[in-house]
XYZ file of C-alpha atoms in Angstrom:
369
model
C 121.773 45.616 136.771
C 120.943 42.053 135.968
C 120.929 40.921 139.150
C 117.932 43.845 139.954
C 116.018 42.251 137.037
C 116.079 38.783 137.332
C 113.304 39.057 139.878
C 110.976 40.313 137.654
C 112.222 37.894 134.523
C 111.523 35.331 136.957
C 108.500 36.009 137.543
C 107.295 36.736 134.136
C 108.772 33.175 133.285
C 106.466 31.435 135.514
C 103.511 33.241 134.129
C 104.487 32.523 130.411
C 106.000 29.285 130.801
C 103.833 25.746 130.371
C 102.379 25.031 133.747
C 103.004 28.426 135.149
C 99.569 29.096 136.610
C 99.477 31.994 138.570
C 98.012 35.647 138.481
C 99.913 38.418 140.156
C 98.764 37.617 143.551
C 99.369 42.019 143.957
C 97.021 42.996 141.061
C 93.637 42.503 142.054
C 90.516 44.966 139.830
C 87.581 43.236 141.959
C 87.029 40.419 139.494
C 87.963 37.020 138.810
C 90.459 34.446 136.624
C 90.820 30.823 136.343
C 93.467 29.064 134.094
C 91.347 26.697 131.835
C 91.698 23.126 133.063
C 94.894 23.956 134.303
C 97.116 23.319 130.915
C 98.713 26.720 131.199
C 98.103 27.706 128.116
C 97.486 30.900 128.566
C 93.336 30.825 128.172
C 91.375 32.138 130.539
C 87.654 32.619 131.369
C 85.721 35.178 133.752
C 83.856 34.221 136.628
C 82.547 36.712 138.736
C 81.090 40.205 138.822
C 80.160 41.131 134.991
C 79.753 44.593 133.552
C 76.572 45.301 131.050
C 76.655 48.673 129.050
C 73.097 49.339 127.759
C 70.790 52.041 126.128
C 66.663 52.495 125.974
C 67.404 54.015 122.958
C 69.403 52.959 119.903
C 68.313 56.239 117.710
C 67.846 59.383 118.875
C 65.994 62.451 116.982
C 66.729 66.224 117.723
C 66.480 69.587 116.455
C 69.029 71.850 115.007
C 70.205 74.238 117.820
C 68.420 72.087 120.496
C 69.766 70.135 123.818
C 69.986 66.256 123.077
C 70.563 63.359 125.658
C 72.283 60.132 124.250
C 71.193 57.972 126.726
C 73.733 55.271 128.348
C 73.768 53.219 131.141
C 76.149 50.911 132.736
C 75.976 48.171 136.118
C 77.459 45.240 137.554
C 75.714 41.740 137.788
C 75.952 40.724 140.468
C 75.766 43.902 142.058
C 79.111 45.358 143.674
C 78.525 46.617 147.373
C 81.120 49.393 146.723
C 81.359 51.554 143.937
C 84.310 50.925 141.038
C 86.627 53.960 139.425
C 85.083 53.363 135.704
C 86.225 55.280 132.906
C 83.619 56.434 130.110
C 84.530 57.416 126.441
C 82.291 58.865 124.156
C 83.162 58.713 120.418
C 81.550 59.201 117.056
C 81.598 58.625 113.439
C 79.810 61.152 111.408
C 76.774 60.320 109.312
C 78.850 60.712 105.753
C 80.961 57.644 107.015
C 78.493 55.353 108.928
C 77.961 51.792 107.255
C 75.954 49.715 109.123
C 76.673 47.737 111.217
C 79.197 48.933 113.291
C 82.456 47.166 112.607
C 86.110 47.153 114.089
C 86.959 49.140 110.928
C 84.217 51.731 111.753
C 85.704 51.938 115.540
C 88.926 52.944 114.148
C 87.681 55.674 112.270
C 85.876 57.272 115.256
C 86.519 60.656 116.393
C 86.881 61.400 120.722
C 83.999 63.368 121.748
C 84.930 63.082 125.648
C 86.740 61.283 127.991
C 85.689 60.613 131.926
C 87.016 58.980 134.664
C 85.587 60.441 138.307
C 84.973 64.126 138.633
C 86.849 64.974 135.572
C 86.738 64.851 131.893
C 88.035 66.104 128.742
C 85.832 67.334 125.512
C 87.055 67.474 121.809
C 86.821 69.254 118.529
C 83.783 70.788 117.589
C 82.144 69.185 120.768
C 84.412 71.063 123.202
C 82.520 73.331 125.490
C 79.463 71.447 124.675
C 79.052 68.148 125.726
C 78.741 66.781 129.596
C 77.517 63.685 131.092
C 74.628 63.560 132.645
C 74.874 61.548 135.715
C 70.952 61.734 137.049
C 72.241 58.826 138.961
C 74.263 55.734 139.729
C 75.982 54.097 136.641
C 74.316 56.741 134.173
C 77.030 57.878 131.593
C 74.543 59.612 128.909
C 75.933 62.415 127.045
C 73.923 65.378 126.096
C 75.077 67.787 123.557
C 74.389 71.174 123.480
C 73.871 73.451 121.049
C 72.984 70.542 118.386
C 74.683 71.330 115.000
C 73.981 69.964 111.476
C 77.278 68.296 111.162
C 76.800 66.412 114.822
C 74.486 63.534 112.954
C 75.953 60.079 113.219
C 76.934 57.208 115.141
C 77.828 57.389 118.791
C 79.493 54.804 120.532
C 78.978 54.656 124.673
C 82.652 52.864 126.215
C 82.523 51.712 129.778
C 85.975 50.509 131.060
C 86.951 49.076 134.382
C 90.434 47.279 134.530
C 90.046 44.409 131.967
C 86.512 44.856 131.395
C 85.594 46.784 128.489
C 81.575 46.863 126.926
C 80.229 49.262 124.978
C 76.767 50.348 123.074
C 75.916 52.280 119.969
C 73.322 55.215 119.594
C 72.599 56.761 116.398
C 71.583 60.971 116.132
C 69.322 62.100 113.775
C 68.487 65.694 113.068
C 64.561 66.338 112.421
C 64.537 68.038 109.216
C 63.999 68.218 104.907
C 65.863 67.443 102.133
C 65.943 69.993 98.907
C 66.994 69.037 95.933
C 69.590 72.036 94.556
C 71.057 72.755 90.845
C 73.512 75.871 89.468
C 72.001 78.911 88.169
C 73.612 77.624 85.285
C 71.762 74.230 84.904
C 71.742 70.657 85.855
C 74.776 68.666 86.575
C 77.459 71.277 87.794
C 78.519 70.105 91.071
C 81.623 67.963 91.577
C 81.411 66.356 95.213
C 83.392 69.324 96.825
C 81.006 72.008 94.892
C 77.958 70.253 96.365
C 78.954 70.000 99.970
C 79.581 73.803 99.212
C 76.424 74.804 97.816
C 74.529 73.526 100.644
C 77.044 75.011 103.121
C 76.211 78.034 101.568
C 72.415 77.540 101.338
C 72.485 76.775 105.150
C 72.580 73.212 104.965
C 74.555 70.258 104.602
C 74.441 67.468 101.659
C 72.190 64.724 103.100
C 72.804 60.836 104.034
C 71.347 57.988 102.371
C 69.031 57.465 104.786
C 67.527 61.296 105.160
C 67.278 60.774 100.812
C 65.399 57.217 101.940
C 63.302 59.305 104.692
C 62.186 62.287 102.290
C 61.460 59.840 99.913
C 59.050 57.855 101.964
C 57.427 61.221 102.815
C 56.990 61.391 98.556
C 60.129 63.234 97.427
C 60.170 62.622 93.335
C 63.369 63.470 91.713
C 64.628 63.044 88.262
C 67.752 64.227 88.730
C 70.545 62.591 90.060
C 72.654 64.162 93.097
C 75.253 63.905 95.252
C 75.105 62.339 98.831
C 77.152 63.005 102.097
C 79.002 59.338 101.216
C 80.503 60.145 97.718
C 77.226 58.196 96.222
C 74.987 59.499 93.057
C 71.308 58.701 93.994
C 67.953 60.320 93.024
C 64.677 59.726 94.504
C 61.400 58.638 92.489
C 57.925 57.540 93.717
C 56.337 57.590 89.978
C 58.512 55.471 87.654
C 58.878 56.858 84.066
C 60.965 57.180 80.817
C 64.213 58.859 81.420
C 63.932 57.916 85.286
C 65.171 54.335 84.853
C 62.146 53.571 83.179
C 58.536 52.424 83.378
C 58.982 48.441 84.981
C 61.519 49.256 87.260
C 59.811 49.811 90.974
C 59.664 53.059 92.872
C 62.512 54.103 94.858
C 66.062 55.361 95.076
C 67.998 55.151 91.839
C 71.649 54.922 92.529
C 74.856 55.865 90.160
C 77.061 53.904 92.939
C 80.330 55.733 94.427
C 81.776 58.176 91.708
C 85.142 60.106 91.463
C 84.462 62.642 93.433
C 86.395 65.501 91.415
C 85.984 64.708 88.134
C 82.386 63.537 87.680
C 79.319 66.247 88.054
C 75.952 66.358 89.458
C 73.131 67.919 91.383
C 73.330 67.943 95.346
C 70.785 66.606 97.734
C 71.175 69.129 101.019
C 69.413 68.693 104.030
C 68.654 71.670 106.056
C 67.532 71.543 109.737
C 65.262 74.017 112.234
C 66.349 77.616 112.227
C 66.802 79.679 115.267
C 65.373 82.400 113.577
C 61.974 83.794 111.735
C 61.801 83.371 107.757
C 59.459 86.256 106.585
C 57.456 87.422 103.373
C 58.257 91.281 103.423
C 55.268 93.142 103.209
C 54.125 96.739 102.298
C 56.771 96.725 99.759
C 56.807 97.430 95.907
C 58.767 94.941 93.535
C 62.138 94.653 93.656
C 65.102 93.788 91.720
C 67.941 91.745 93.362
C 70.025 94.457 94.817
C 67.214 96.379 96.051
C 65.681 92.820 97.831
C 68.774 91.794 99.741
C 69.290 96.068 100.837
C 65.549 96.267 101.798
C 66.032 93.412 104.288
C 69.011 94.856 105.858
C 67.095 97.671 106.155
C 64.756 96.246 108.680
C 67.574 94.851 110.327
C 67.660 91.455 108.767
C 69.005 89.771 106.161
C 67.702 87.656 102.929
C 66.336 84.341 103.155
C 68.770 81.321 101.990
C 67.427 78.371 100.216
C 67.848 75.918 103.245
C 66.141 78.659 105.803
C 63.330 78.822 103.667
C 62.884 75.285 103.464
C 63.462 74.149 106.988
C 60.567 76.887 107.881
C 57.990 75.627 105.477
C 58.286 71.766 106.386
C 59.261 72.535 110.269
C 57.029 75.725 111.370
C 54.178 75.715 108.163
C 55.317 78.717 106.602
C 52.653 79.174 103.794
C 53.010 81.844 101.672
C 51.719 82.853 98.149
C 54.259 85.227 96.700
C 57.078 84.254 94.980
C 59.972 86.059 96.165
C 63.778 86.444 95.734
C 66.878 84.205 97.614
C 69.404 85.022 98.518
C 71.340 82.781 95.961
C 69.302 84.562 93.659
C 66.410 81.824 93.105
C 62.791 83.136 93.520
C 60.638 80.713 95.487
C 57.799 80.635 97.620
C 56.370 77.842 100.178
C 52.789 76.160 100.192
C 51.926 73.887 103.092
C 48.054 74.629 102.092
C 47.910 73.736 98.767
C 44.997 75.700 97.067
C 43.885 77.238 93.181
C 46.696 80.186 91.993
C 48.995 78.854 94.214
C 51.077 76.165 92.078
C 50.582 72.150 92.096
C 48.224 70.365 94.095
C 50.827 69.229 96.815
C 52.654 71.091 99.413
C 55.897 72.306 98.652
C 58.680 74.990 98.019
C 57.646 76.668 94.768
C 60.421 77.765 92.182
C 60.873 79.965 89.228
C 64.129 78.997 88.833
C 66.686 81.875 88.563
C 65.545 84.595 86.938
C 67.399 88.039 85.628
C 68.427 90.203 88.843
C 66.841 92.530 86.958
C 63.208 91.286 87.217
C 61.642 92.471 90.217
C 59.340 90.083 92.888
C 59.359 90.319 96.502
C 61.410 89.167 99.136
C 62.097 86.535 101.886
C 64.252 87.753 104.850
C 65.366 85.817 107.894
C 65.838 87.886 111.438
C-alpha cells in the first residue's frame, strides 16, 4: 500500500516544498498561474482570462403577487472563443437580517434559493417551484421569482463560479407597498416581538424593516408611539417634533429604543402590507350592522371581511376612497380617504379609525373578494 502512494506523496512534496514550482501539468480550467518571482512560496497571481459578475440594477422594486427579474450578468475579459461549464448560485438573506453592507458574516447567514450548472438546477424552501433563470442570452444568470411574496424582501446575492474563479454581485428586493401603525384592542404597548410579527401576520401583513419605517416616513408618516421592527428594534416615526415625542429641539425623524429583549419587553408593531390580488369593497344597500352580522353579510355575497392590511394596501396602492366607516375584521372600524374633503376626517389622506368599538354597535362593512 505504501508503495501505491508514494507517487502521489511525491508529488505533493514537490508542490509544497521550497522551490517546488510546478502546477499539475493534468489540471488545466482555461486560465492561468505563475509562482511569484519564483521563491516557492506558495503565492500566486492570475494572468489571463478574468471573470466579471455584474448587475444594471442594485435594487429592485415589485409588487406583492407579481413576476420579478433580479437581473445578473456574467463574461470573460478577454473574451473566451468557446463557452465555459459555469455554475450559478442564487442566495438570500431576508430583509429582518440585512445590515448593510454585505459582509462575510452576512454570507454565512444566507439561505440557497437555487443552484445551476448547465441545463439543470435545483430550487429551495419557500422559493421551490418558483424561481428560474432567465437566460435571454449568453452569460445572463438573472433570476426571476414568481409569485412575489411578502416575506421574499431582502438581499440577493448573484455567485458565478468557474474552477478557481469565483465573483459575485448583490441585488436588493423591495416590495412596493405601506406601512400601518397597529395597537391591541386593549391599548398601547401589548405586543412582545413574537405578538407583533403575529398581529400583522394576521392583519395580512408582515412587521416592516427599518428602511420601509424610513420610506413611510419620508412620505409623512407621524407616530407617537413606539413599535416593533422586523430586526428586534423599537422605533417610531415623527415629522412634527413635540413634548412626549422626544421633545421640541430634537429634529424630525425616526426615534429609536435600540434592540430590546424580544420576550419580555412590549410595544406597538409597525406592519407593512403589500398589493392584494383581490378587490377591497364598501358594502352597499345594506342597513347597520353589528359585528357578527358584518363578517356573515360578506360571506353572504361570497366574500369575506376586510383585514386591516387589505384595507390599507388598497387605499395607498389602488385609491380606494371611501366615506363610511365600517367594521374589520379584527374588529376595528375604519374607513380610507385618498381625497381628503369637509365630513370626511383630517385634512390629509389616510386610513380613518374609530378605534375598536363594542361588537355591539352597528356601522357598515368592508369585504375583500
Amino acid at each position: 500500500m505504501l508503495s501505491l502512494l508514494r507517487p502521489l506523496l511525491a508529488a505533493c512534496l514537490y508542490l509544497l516544498l521550497p522551490g517546488g514550482q510546478g502546477w499539475n501539468p493534468g489540471y488545466n480550467n482555461g486560465f492561468h498561474y505563475h509562482d511569484i518571482n519564483g521563491n516557492g512560496n506558495g503565492e500566486i497571481y492570475f494572468n489571463g482570462v478574468r471573470l466579471h459578475v455584474d448587475s444594471p440594477q442594485l435594487s429592485v422594486s415589485a409588487t406583492r403577487g407579481s413576476t420579478v427579474t433580479l437581473p445578473c450578468h456574467y463574461h470573460y475579459e478577454p473574451e473566451l472563443s468557446a463557452p465555459r461549464r459555469t455554475r450559478v448560485k442564487w442566495s438570500w438573506l431576508p430583509a429582518n437580517t440585512v445590515h448593510a453592507p454585505a459582509s462575510p458574516e452576512a454570507f454565512a447567514r444566507e439561505t440557497e434559493v437555487m443552484v445551476a450548472m448547465g441545463n439543470r438546477h435545483r430550487s429551495y424552501g419557500s422559493f421551490r417551484g418558483r424561481v428560474r433563470l432567465r437566460r435571454s442570452a449568453p452569460g445572463d444568470m438573472s433570476l426571476v421569482i414568481n409569485e412575489l411574496q411578502l416575506n421574499d424582501t431582502g438581499r440577493y446575492r448573484c455567485e458565478v463560479i468557474d474552477g478557481l474563479e469565483d465573483e459575485s454581485v448583490t441585488v436588493e428586493l423591495e416590495l412596493r407597498g405601506v406601512v400601518f401603525p397597529y395597537f391591541s384592542q386593549k391599548g398601547r404597548y401589548h405586543f412582545n416581538f413574537f405578538g407583533a410579527q403575529q398581529v400583522c401576520q394576521d392583519q395580512e401583513a408582515t412587521l416592516a424593516t427599518f428602511e420601509q419605517l424610513f420610506t413611510a416616513w419620508e412620505e409623512g408618516l407621524d407616530w407617537c408611539n413606539a413599535g416593533w421592527l422586523a430586526d428586534g428594534t423599537v422605533q417610531y416615526p415623527i415629522t412634527v417634533p413635540r413634548d412626549g415625542c422626544g421633545g421640541v429641539d430634537i429634529a424630525p425623524g425616526l426615534r429609536s429604543y435600540g434592540q430590546r429583549h424580544r420576550l419580555l419587553y412590549r410595544y406597538d408593531a409597525f406592519c407593512f402590507s403589500a398589493s392584494v390580488k383581490g378587490t377591497v369593497y364598501f358594502l352597499n344597500d345594506q342597513a347597520k350592522l353589528n359585528f357578527t352580522e358584518a363578517v356573515q353579510t360578506c360571506v353572504s355575497d361570497g366574500s369575506q371581511i376586510a383585514k386591516v392590511g387589505q384595507m390599507y394596501a388598497a387605499w395607498r396602492l389602488m385609491g380606494l376612497d371611501r366615506c363610511d366607516a365600517g367594521w374589520l375584521a379584527d374588529g376595528s372600524v375604519r374607513y380610507p380617504i385618498t381625497k381628503a374633503r369637509a365630513n370626511c376626517g383630517p385634512p390629509e389622506p389616510g386610513v380613518r379609525s374609530f378605534g375598536f368599538p363594542p361588537l355591539y354597535l352597528k356601522f357598515g362593512v368592508y369585504c375583500y373578494r
